[in-house]
Amino acid sequence: MTARKRGRPGYDLESLLAVAVSVFNERGYEATSMEAVAKRLGITKSAIYHHIDAKEDLLQLAVDRALDGLFEAAEQAVAEQGRAIDQLESLVRRSVHILVERLPFVTLLLRIRGNTEVEVKALDRRREFDRMVAGLMRRAAEEGDLAPGVDPELGAKLLFGLVNSLIEWYRPARELDAEALADAVCRTAFDGLRV
Amino acid sequence: MTARKRGRPGYDLESLLAVAVSVFNERGYEATSMEAVAKRLGITKSAIYHHIDAKEDLLQLAVDRALDGLFEAAEQAVAEQGRAIDQLESLVRRSVHILVERLPFVTLLLRIRGNTEVEVKALDRRREFDRMVAGLMRRAAEEGDLAPGVDPELGAKLLFGLVNSLIEWYRPARELDAEALADAVCRTAFDGLRV
C-alpha cells in the first residue's frame, strides 16, 4: 500500500498481482472484470492500467510464476544424476515446495481451461512438464525401480494428481510446513500408506 | 430427446440434468444462467421449469447423486468387517468406481465453493465423509497397519486428494476401465510406486 511509482500513490505491480490473483481464484479468471480487481484494491481501473496493458498480462505473470518454478524444480531434480526414481522423488519434493511458496499462482494455473492465448500456452507448458514426468517414470521402470504392474504414464498422472491435489486443502500453517508436507507426499506416493 | 412427459415434446428430467451439469462444469455453476442451459438444450426456459423450480434444484440433484454414491461406497466398505486398512482400500476402490460412473456429478461436487444453501450442505456432507476416512485411518494406525510416520489425518487428505484428482484428467475410455484405474490408484496409495 505504501509502494509508489512515478510519484503516484497506490500499489506496486507485485501487490497488484497478488490481489488480482486472489480475486481470480475466488471468482474464476474469466468471470472477474478489471472493475472487480480495481474495487478490491480500492483504486481506479486506470491506476491498474498504469502497470499493465490488459487483464491477460496479469494472468501471464501469474502462470509464469507457477510454471517457471516447476520447470526449475525439474531442472534441479534431473541435474542430481542418479536413478530416475530418486530424481522423481526429488522433483515431487521440490514441486511441493513450489506449490507451498507460490500457492495462489499454482492454484490459478491448475484451474485455467484454455480459453485465451495465454491459457493455451500455459496448458502447453503443463503438458510439456507432464511429458517430462512420464519420461522419468519410463526410465525408472527400465531401471527396475518402479513397482511391477505400474504403467509409467498412468503412474505419472497419479503422482502429480496427488501433488496438485494439495491446492484443494493445503493452507500455509505453522503446524505443517512445506518440508513435512513434502515428506508425507513422498512417503505416500513412493512407499505407500500400508506397512 | 424422445422422452416425453405430459404429452410435451422435450427432455425428461434425467437428460435435462445431464446437459445442465455439463454446462455447469464448463462454465462454473454460478456463472451459468438457466438461459444458457435452455439454449444448449434448444428449448425454452419455461420448458425447463416444467421439471424443476429453480437452478439450485439441478445442483441439489447433481451433488446428491455424487454424495449418495460415495456414502454408499463407505457403508459397503465398512460392512466388510476386518482390518481398517482393508476397509480403506475397499473404500478407495469403490470410490473410484463411483467417480468413473458419475464423473460429471462428482466433478461438479468437487468444484462448488459454498455460496448457496445447497452448496453449504454439500460441503458439510463432504466434511462428514472426510471425517469418516480419517477415522478409518486412525483405526488402521491403531491396528499397526499404517506406515510409520504417516499422520492419519494427513494420510486421509492425501489419499482422497489422489482419488479426487482423477476428475482432472480421467475420461472414460476403453483402454483404461474403472477397475484398472482403481487397481492403479490402490497400488500407488497403499503400496507405493517404488519397488
Tab-separated table of N, CA and C in Angstrom, chain B residues 47-181:
chain	number	residue	atom	x	y	z
B	47	ALA	N	-39.851	-24.441	-20.443
B	47	ALA	CA	-39.869	-25.903	-20.603
B	47	ALA	C	-39.001	-26.566	-19.535
B	48	ILE	N	-37.924	-25.868	-19.107
B	48	ILE	CA	-37.094	-26.400	-18.014
B	48	ILE	C	-37.871	-26.322	-16.689
B	49	TYR	N	-38.546	-25.189	-16.488
B	49	TYR	CA	-39.268	-25.009	-15.227
B	49	TYR	C	-40.508	-25.897	-15.131
B	50	HIS	N	-40.777	-26.611	-16.199
B	50	HIS	CA	-41.785	-27.672	-16.165
B	50	HIS	C	-41.308	-28.821	-15.259
B	51	HIS	N	-39.968	-28.967	-15.161
B	51	HIS	CA	-39.378	-30.078	-14.388
B	51	HIS	C	-38.897	-29.664	-13.004
B	52	ILE	N	-38.397	-28.448	-12.896
B	52	ILE	CA	-37.792	-28.008	-11.625
B	52	ILE	C	-38.245	-26.592	-11.306
B	53	ASP	N	-38.030	-26.184	-10.035
B	53	ASP	CA	-38.456	-24.848	-9.620
B	53	ASP	C	-37.358	-23.803	-9.778
B	54	ALA	N	-36.094	-24.255	-9.643
B	54	ALA	CA	-35.001	-23.291	-9.654
B	54	ALA	C	-33.711	-23.980	-10.066
B	55	LYS	N	-32.735	-23.176	-10.471
B	55	LYS	CA	-31.431	-23.700	-10.875
B	55	LYS	C	-30.828	-24.554	-9.763
B	56	GLU	N	-31.034	-24.108	-8.519
B	56	GLU	CA	-30.456	-24.839	-7.386
B	56	GLU	C	-30.983	-26.268	-7.278
B	57	ASP	N	-32.195	-26.533	-7.774
B	57	ASP	CA	-32.720	-27.907	-7.750
B	57	ASP	C	-31.834	-28.836	-8.576
B	58	LEU	N	-31.336	-28.309	-9.677
B	58	LEU	CA	-30.446	-29.125	-10.527
B	58	LEU	C	-29.140	-29.412	-9.792
B	59	LEU	N	-28.627	-28.378	-9.119
B	59	LEU	CA	-27.395	-28.562	-8.342
B	59	LEU	C	-27.605	-29.606	-7.250
B	60	GLN	N	-28.744	-29.481	-6.558
B	60	GLN	CA	-29.068	-30.431	-5.477
B	60	GLN	C	-29.102	-31.866	-6.004
B	61	LEU	N	-29.823	-32.081	-7.101
B	61	LEU	CA	-29.909	-33.423	-7.682
B	61	LEU	C	-28.523	-33.947	-8.033
B	62	ALA	N	-27.700	-33.067	-8.613
B	62	ALA	CA	-26.370	-33.483	-9.080
B	62	ALA	C	-25.441	-33.842	-7.924
B	63	VAL	N	-25.360	-32.960	-6.921
B	63	VAL	CA	-24.411	-33.240	-5.846
B	63	VAL	C	-24.894	-34.419	-4.992
B	64	ASP	N	-26.215	-34.592	-4.864
B	64	ASP	CA	-26.721	-35.768	-4.138
B	64	ASP	C	-26.345	-37.055	-4.867
B	65	ARG	N	-26.428	-37.024	-6.183
B	65	ARG	CA	-26.045	-38.192	-6.972
B	65	ARG	C	-24.601	-38.593	-6.642
B	66	ALA	N	-23.728	-37.600	-6.529
B	66	ALA	CA	-22.317	-37.869	-6.214
B	66	ALA	C	-22.164	-38.326	-4.765
B	67	LEU	N	-22.739	-37.566	-3.840
B	67	LEU	CA	-22.550	-37.843	-2.417
B	67	LEU	C	-23.199	-39.155	-1.992
B	68	ASP	N	-24.417	-39.424	-2.495
B	68	ASP	CA	-25.083	-40.682	-2.145
B	68	ASP	C	-24.210	-41.865	-2.574
B	69	GLY	N	-23.604	-41.761	-3.752
B	69	GLY	CA	-22.731	-42.826	-4.236
B	69	GLY	C	-21.541	-43.039	-3.314
B	70	LEU	N	-20.923	-41.931	-2.889
B	70	LEU	CA	-19.739	-42.039	-2.035
B	70	LEU	C	-20.100	-42.593	-0.646
B	71	PHE	N	-21.243	-42.180	-0.105
B	71	PHE	CA	-21.653	-42.685	1.205
B	71	PHE	C	-22.050	-44.169	1.134
B	72	GLU	N	-22.690	-44.564	0.040
B	72	GLU	CA	-22.979	-45.989	-0.152
B	72	GLU	C	-21.679	-46.784	-0.203
B	73	ALA	N	-20.700	-46.257	-0.925
B	73	ALA	CA	-19.392	-46.916	-1.017
B	73	ALA	C	-18.804	-47.100	0.378
B	74	ALA	N	-18.923	-46.066	1.205
B	74	ALA	CA	-18.369	-46.122	2.557
B	74	ALA	C	-19.092	-47.174	3.393
B	75	GLU	N	-20.427	-47.184	3.305
B	75	GLU	CA	-21.201	-48.179	4.063
B	75	GLU	C	-20.807	-49.596	3.683
B	76	GLN	N	-20.708	-49.823	2.383
B	76	GLN	CA	-20.354	-51.160	1.905
B	76	GLN	C	-18.945	-51.545	2.359
B	77	ALA	N	-18.017	-50.591	2.293
B	77	ALA	CA	-16.631	-50.888	2.670
B	77	ALA	C	-16.547	-51.240	4.156
B	78	VAL	N	-17.252	-50.480	4.987
B	78	VAL	CA	-17.182	-50.702	6.429
B	78	VAL	C	-17.901	-52.002	6.808
B	79	ALA	N	-18.951	-52.356	6.038
B	79	ALA	CA	-19.699	-53.588	6.311
B	79	ALA	C	-18.863	-54.838	6.048
B	80	GLU	N	-17.723	-54.641	5.366
B	80	GLU	CA	-16.885	-55.808	5.047
B	80	GLU	C	-16.145	-56.382	6.250
B	81	GLN	N	-16.237	-55.686	7.391
B	81	GLN	CA	-15.526	-56.128	8.605
B	81	GLN	C	-14.022	-56.121	8.350
B	82	GLY	N	-13.303	-56.816	9.219
B	82	GLY	CA	-11.864	-56.944	9.015
B	82	GLY	C	-11.093	-55.706	9.426
B	83	ARG	N	-9.876	-55.601	8.928
B	83	ARG	CA	-8.964	-54.540	9.332
B	83	ARG	C	-9.292	-53.229	8.627
B	84	ALA	N	-9.037	-52.132	9.336
B	84	ALA	CA	-9.372	-50.805	8.797
B	84	ALA	C	-8.623	-50.517	7.494
B	85	ILE	N	-7.371	-50.968	7.415
B	85	ILE	CA	-6.589	-50.671	6.200
B	85	ILE	C	-7.234	-51.332	4.974
B	86	ASP	N	-7.830	-52.520	5.180
B	86	ASP	CA	-8.501	-53.200	4.065
B	86	ASP	C	-9.832	-52.528	3.726
B	87	GLN	N	-10.510	-52.021	4.750
B	87	GLN	CA	-11.739	-51.267	4.502
B	87	GLN	C	-11.425	-49.981	3.731
B	88	LEU	N	-10.302	-49.364	4.093
B	88	LEU	CA	-9.876	-48.158	3.372
B	88	LEU	C	-9.616	-48.468	1.898
B	89	GLU	N	-8.924	-49.581	1.671
B	89	GLU	CA	-8.618	-49.945	0.285
B	89	GLU	C	-9.919	-50.229	-0.474
B	90	SER	N	-10.847	-50.926	0.190
B	90	SER	CA	-12.141	-51.199	-0.439
B	90	SER	C	-12.891	-49.893	-0.726
B	91	LEU	N	-12.823	-48.957	0.208
B	91	LEU	CA	-13.495	-47.669	0.020
B	91	LEU	C	-12.899	-46.909	-1.170
B	92	VAL	N	-11.573	-46.924	-1.259
B	92	VAL	CA	-10.920	-46.236	-2.377
B	92	VAL	C	-11.337	-46.878	-3.702
B	93	ARG	N	-11.320	-48.204	-3.731
B	93	ARG	CA	-11.703	-48.931	-4.948
B	93	ARG	C	-13.144	-48.589	-5.348
B	94	ARG	N	-14.052	-48.640	-4.383
B	94	ARG	CA	-15.458	-48.328	-4.662
B	94	ARG	C	-15.634	-46.863	-5.067
B	95	SER	N	-14.866	-45.983	-4.416
B	95	SER	CA	-14.978	-44.555	-4.738
B	95	SER	C	-14.525	-44.274	-6.166
B	96	VAL	N	-13.467	-44.956	-6.603
B	96	VAL	CA	-13.004	-44.777	-7.986
B	96	VAL	C	-14.109	-45.197	-8.950
B	97	HIS	N	-14.809	-46.288	-8.631
B	97	HIS	CA	-15.923	-46.723	-9.489
B	97	HIS	C	-17.036	-45.666	-9.536
B	98	ILE	N	-17.382	-45.125	-8.379
B	98	ILE	CA	-18.412	-44.070	-8.337
B	98	ILE	C	-17.972	-42.881	-9.196
B	99	LEU	N	-16.712	-42.509	-9.011
B	99	LEU	CA	-16.169	-41.380	-9.751
B	99	LEU	C	-16.263	-41.589	-11.260
B	100	VAL	N	-15.940	-42.787	-11.695
B	100	VAL	CA	-15.965	-43.084	-13.126
B	100	VAL	C	-17.414	-43.111	-13.632
B	101	GLU	N	-18.305	-43.734	-12.843
B	101	GLU	CA	-19.701	-43.879	-13.285
B	101	GLU	C	-20.463	-42.550	-13.216
B	102	ARG	N	-20.079	-41.690	-12.268
B	102	ARG	CA	-20.817	-40.434	-12.057
B	102	ARG	C	-19.900	-39.236	-12.225
B	103	LEU	N	-18.965	-39.340	-13.164
B	103	LEU	CA	-17.905	-38.337	-13.319
B	103	LEU	C	-18.406	-36.892	-13.352
B	104	PRO	N	-19.429	-36.550	-14.160
B	104	PRO	CA	-19.841	-35.136	-14.198
B	104	PRO	C	-20.413	-34.671	-12.857
B	105	PHE	N	-21.115	-35.558	-12.158
B	105	PHE	CA	-21.707	-35.184	-10.868
B	105	PHE	C	-20.617	-34.974	-9.818
B	106	VAL	N	-19.642	-35.891	-9.787
B	106	VAL	CA	-18.551	-35.759	-8.815
B	106	VAL	C	-17.713	-34.519	-9.139
B	107	THR	N	-17.491	-34.279	-10.417
B	107	THR	CA	-16.727	-33.093	-10.827
B	107	THR	C	-17.403	-31.828	-10.321
B	108	LEU	N	-18.705	-31.740	-10.503
B	108	LEU	CA	-19.446	-30.567	-10.025
B	108	LEU	C	-19.328	-30.450	-8.506
B	109	LEU	N	-19.509	-31.573	-7.817
B	109	LEU	CA	-19.401	-31.578	-6.345
B	109	LEU	C	-18.058	-31.031	-5.880
B	110	LEU	N	-16.983	-31.470	-6.542
B	110	LEU	CA	-15.645	-31.115	-6.074
B	110	LEU	C	-15.284	-29.668	-6.402
B	111	ARG	N	-16.113	-29.014	-7.216
B	111	ARG	CA	-15.774	-27.637	-7.600
B	111	ARG	C	-16.616	-26.576	-6.906
B	112	ILE	N	-17.663	-26.998	-6.180
B	112	ILE	CA	-18.510	-25.977	-5.564
B	112	ILE	C	-17.800	-25.360	-4.356
B	113	ARG	N	-18.183	-24.116	-4.069
B	113	ARG	CA	-17.424	-23.359	-3.075
B	113	ARG	C	-18.231	-22.900	-1.879
B	114	GLY	N	-19.523	-23.244	-1.865
B	114	GLY	CA	-20.305	-22.906	-0.683
B	114	GLY	C	-20.989	-21.566	-0.723
B	115	ASN	N	-21.394	-21.120	-1.896
B	115	ASN	CA	-22.033	-19.810	-1.995
B	115	ASN	C	-23.550	-19.845	-1.845
B	116	THR	N	-24.145	-21.028	-1.874
B	116	THR	CA	-25.595	-21.138	-1.699
B	116	THR	C	-25.863	-22.189	-0.621
B	117	GLU	N	-27.140	-22.268	-0.192
B	117	GLU	CA	-27.503	-23.211	0.856
B	117	GLU	C	-27.209	-24.652	0.421
B	118	VAL	N	-27.552	-24.966	-0.820
B	118	VAL	CA	-27.300	-26.311	-1.340
B	118	VAL	C	-25.809	-26.627	-1.282
B	119	GLU	N	-24.989	-25.650	-1.650
B	119	GLU	CA	-23.540	-25.857	-1.629
B	119	GLU	C	-23.010	-26.038	-0.207
B	120	VAL	N	-23.508	-25.221	0.700
B	120	VAL	CA	-23.065	-25.312	2.102
B	120	VAL	C	-23.372	-26.705	2.649
B	121	LYS	N	-24.594	-27.208	2.360
B	121	LYS	CA	-24.968	-28.540	2.843
B	121	LYS	C	-24.116	-29.627	2.203
B	122	ALA	N	-23.831	-29.469	0.920
B	122	ALA	CA	-23.000	-30.459	0.221
B	122	ALA	C	-21.595	-30.471	0.821
B	123	LEU	N	-21.058	-29.287	1.119
B	123	LEU	CA	-19.721	-29.219	1.721
B	123	LEU	C	-19.726	-29.853	3.108
B	124	ASP	N	-20.836	-29.704	3.843
B	124	ASP	CA	-20.976	-30.370	5.149
B	124	ASP	C	-20.902	-31.891	4.981
B	125	ARG	N	-21.609	-32.412	3.989
B	125	ARG	CA	-21.584	-33.869	3.760
B	125	ARG	C	-20.182	-34.318	3.336
B	126	ARG	N	-19.504	-33.496	2.534
B	126	ARG	CA	-18.127	-33.843	2.153
B	126	ARG	C	-17.239	-33.941	3.377
B	127	ARG	N	-17.402	-32.973	4.286
B	127	ARG	CA	-16.580	-32.994	5.503
B	127	ARG	C	-16.895	-34.223	6.350
B	128	GLU	N	-18.182	-34.612	6.387
B	128	GLU	CA	-18.575	-35.816	7.135
B	128	GLU	C	-17.872	-37.040	6.536
B	129	PHE	N	-17.845	-37.094	5.210
B	129	PHE	CA	-17.155	-38.189	4.523
B	129	PHE	C	-15.658	-38.176	4.880
B	130	ASP	N	-15.051	-37.008	4.840
B	130	ASP	CA	-13.619	-36.899	5.145
B	130	ASP	C	-13.319	-37.330	6.581
B	131	ARG	N	-14.226	-36.976	7.517
B	131	ARG	CA	-14.020	-37.389	8.912
B	131	ARG	C	-14.081	-38.905	9.042
B	132	MET	N	-14.975	-39.516	8.261
B	132	MET	CA	-15.105	-40.971	8.291
B	132	MET	C	-13.811	-41.621	7.773
B	133	VAL	N	-13.249	-41.060	6.695
B	133	VAL	CA	-11.986	-41.583	6.159
B	133	VAL	C	-10.873	-41.418	7.203
B	134	ALA	N	-10.816	-40.249	7.839
B	134	ALA	CA	-9.788	-40.006	8.856
B	134	ALA	C	-9.945	-40.985	10.021
B	135	GLY	N	-11.199	-41.311	10.368
B	135	GLY	CA	-11.462	-42.290	11.434
B	135	GLY	C	-10.921	-43.666	11.068
B	136	LEU	N	-11.146	-44.079	9.848
B	136	LEU	CA	-10.610	-45.368	9.383
B	136	LEU	C	-9.080	-45.358	9.427
B	137	MET	N	-8.491	-44.238	9.033
B	137	MET	CA	-7.028	-44.103	9.052
B	137	MET	C	-6.492	-44.249	10.480
B	138	ARG	N	-7.180	-43.583	11.424
B	138	ARG	CA	-6.721	-43.671	12.814
B	138	ARG	C	-6.811	-45.117	13.305
B	139	ARG	N	-7.901	-45.803	12.908
B	139	ARG	CA	-8.046	-47.183	13.327
B	139	ARG	C	-6.949	-48.056	12.687
B	140	ALA	N	-6.636	-47.772	11.415
B	140	ALA	CA	-5.567	-48.515	10.743
B	140	ALA	C	-4.240	-48.312	11.476
B	141	ALA	N	-4.012	-47.083	11.964
B	141	ALA	CA	-2.775	-46.803	12.710
B	141	ALA	C	-2.757	-47.586	14.016
B	142	GLU	N	-3.903	-47.603	14.729
B	142	GLU	CA	-4.001	-48.344	15.994
B	142	GLU	C	-3.778	-49.836	15.770
B	143	GLU	N	-4.249	-50.336	14.630
B	143	GLU	CA	-4.092	-51.758	14.328
B	143	GLU	C	-2.696	-52.083	13.795
B	144	GLY	N	-1.838	-51.043	13.714
B	144	GLY	CA	-0.459	-51.263	13.309
B	144	GLY	C	-0.272	-51.464	11.813
B	145	ASP	N	-1.277	-51.053	11.016
B	145	ASP	CA	-1.197	-51.290	9.572
B	145	ASP	C	-0.800	-50.061	8.767
B	146	LEU	N	-0.696	-48.911	9.439
B	146	LEU	CA	-0.343	-47.688	8.712
B	146	LEU	C	1.175	-47.503	8.791
B	147	ALA	N	1.769	-47.139	7.666
B	147	ALA	CA	3.229	-46.970	7.614
B	147	ALA	C	3.660	-46.003	8.711
B	148	PRO	N	4.807	-46.308	9.359
B	148	PRO	CA	5.244	-45.455	10.476
B	148	PRO	C	5.515	-44.038	9.972
B	149	GLY	N	5.162	-43.071	10.802
B	149	GLY	CA	5.415	-41.687	10.426
B	149	GLY	C	4.305	-41.081	9.587
B	150	VAL	N	3.296	-41.869	9.220
B	150	VAL	CA	2.175	-41.303	8.472
B	150	VAL	C	1.128	-40.804	9.468
B	151	ASP	N	0.885	-39.509	9.466
B	151	ASP	CA	-0.166	-38.963	10.307
B	151	ASP	C	-1.520	-39.329	9.706
B	152	PRO	N	-2.423	-39.943	10.504
B	152	PRO	CA	-3.694	-40.423	9.938
B	152	PRO	C	-4.530	-39.336	9.259
B	153	GLU	N	-4.606	-38.152	9.877
B	153	GLU	CA	-5.414	-37.070	9.293
B	153	GLU	C	-4.836	-36.641	7.942
B	154	LEU	N	-3.508	-36.451	7.941
B	154	LEU	CA	-2.838	-36.031	6.712
B	154	LEU	C	-2.922	-37.128	5.653
B	155	GLY	N	-2.738	-38.376	6.096
B	155	GLY	CA	-2.837	-39.509	5.166
B	155	GLY	C	-4.204	-39.564	4.507
B	156	ALA	N	-5.262	-39.278	5.293
B	156	ALA	CA	-6.629	-39.283	4.750
B	156	ALA	C	-6.780	-38.210	3.673
B	157	LYS	N	-6.218	-37.041	3.940
B	157	LYS	CA	-6.300	-35.952	2.954
B	157	LYS	C	-5.561	-36.313	1.668
B	158	LEU	N	-4.379	-36.898	1.818
B	158	LEU	CA	-3.596	-37.265	0.634
B	158	LEU	C	-4.295	-38.362	-0.157
B	159	LEU	N	-4.844	-39.348	0.576
B	159	LEU	CA	-5.494	-40.484	-0.084
B	159	LEU	C	-6.661	-40.021	-0.951
B	160	PHE	N	-7.543	-39.199	-0.377
B	160	PHE	CA	-8.683	-38.750	-1.183
B	160	PHE	C	-8.333	-37.582	-2.091
B	161	GLY	N	-7.215	-36.902	-1.807
B	161	GLY	CA	-6.688	-35.948	-2.789
B	161	GLY	C	-6.325	-36.688	-4.068
B	162	LEU	N	-5.675	-37.833	-3.894
B	162	LEU	CA	-5.300	-38.658	-5.050
B	162	LEU	C	-6.539	-39.146	-5.801
B	163	VAL	N	-7.502	-39.688	-5.072
B	163	VAL	CA	-8.734	-40.184	-5.721
B	163	VAL	C	-9.438	-39.041	-6.463
B	164	ASN	N	-9.616	-37.923	-5.778
B	164	ASN	CA	-10.361	-36.815	-6.385
B	164	ASN	C	-9.641	-36.197	-7.574
B	165	SER	N	-8.309	-36.321	-7.589
B	165	SER	CA	-7.548	-35.720	-8.693
B	165	SER	C	-7.875	-36.382	-10.032
B	166	LEU	N	-8.490	-37.555	-9.980
B	166	LEU	CA	-8.844	-38.241	-11.227
B	166	LEU	C	-9.776	-37.397	-12.100
B	167	ILE	N	-10.627	-36.591	-11.462
B	167	ILE	CA	-11.573	-35.794	-12.266
B	167	ILE	C	-10.848	-34.834	-13.198
B	168	GLU	N	-9.587	-34.516	-12.872
B	168	GLU	CA	-8.861	-33.541	-13.673
B	168	GLU	C	-8.413	-34.100	-15.019
B	169	TRP	N	-8.250	-35.405	-15.097
B	169	TRP	CA	-7.709	-35.938	-16.358
B	169	TRP	C	-8.434	-37.187	-16.853
B	170	TYR	N	-9.104	-37.952	-15.971
B	170	TYR	CA	-9.685	-39.206	-16.430
B	170	TYR	C	-10.921	-38.963	-17.302
B	171	ARG	N	-10.932	-39.555	-18.460
B	171	ARG	CA	-12.114	-39.547	-19.315
B	171	ARG	C	-12.393	-40.995	-19.668
B	172	PRO	N	-13.650	-41.437	-19.496
B	172	PRO	CA	-13.951	-42.846	-19.727
B	172	PRO	C	-13.429	-43.280	-21.110
B	173	ALA	N	-12.698	-44.375	-21.108
B	173	ALA	CA	-12.115	-44.846	-22.367
B	173	ALA	C	-11.993	-46.353	-22.277
B	174	ARG	N	-12.036	-46.989	-23.407
B	174	ARG	CA	-11.959	-48.439	-23.378
B	174	ARG	C	-10.601	-48.930	-22.885
B	175	GLU	N	-9.540	-48.128	-23.163
B	175	GLU	CA	-8.186	-48.586	-22.802
B	175	GLU	C	-7.994	-48.689	-21.283
B	176	LEU	N	-8.707	-47.874	-20.542
B	176	LEU	CA	-8.489	-47.857	-19.099
B	176	LEU	C	-9.847	-47.844	-18.406
B	177	ASP	N	-10.327	-49.024	-18.035
B	177	ASP	CA	-11.644	-49.070	-17.411
B	177	ASP	C	-11.539	-48.791	-15.912
B	178	ALA	N	-12.690	-48.697	-15.276
B	178	ALA	CA	-12.743	-48.301	-13.871
B	178	ALA	C	-11.921	-49.251	-12.990
B	179	GLU	N	-11.985	-50.544	-13.261
B	179	GLU	CA	-11.300	-51.498	-12.398
B	179	GLU	C	-9.778	-51.368	-12.528
B	180	ALA	N	-9.297	-51.158	-13.755
B	180	ALA	CA	-7.855	-50.971	-13.954
B	180	ALA	C	-7.386	-49.684	-13.278
B	181	LEU	N	-8.218	-48.656	-13.369
B	181	LEU	CA	-7.884	-47.388	-12.727
B	181	LEU	C	-7.855	-47.555	-11.204
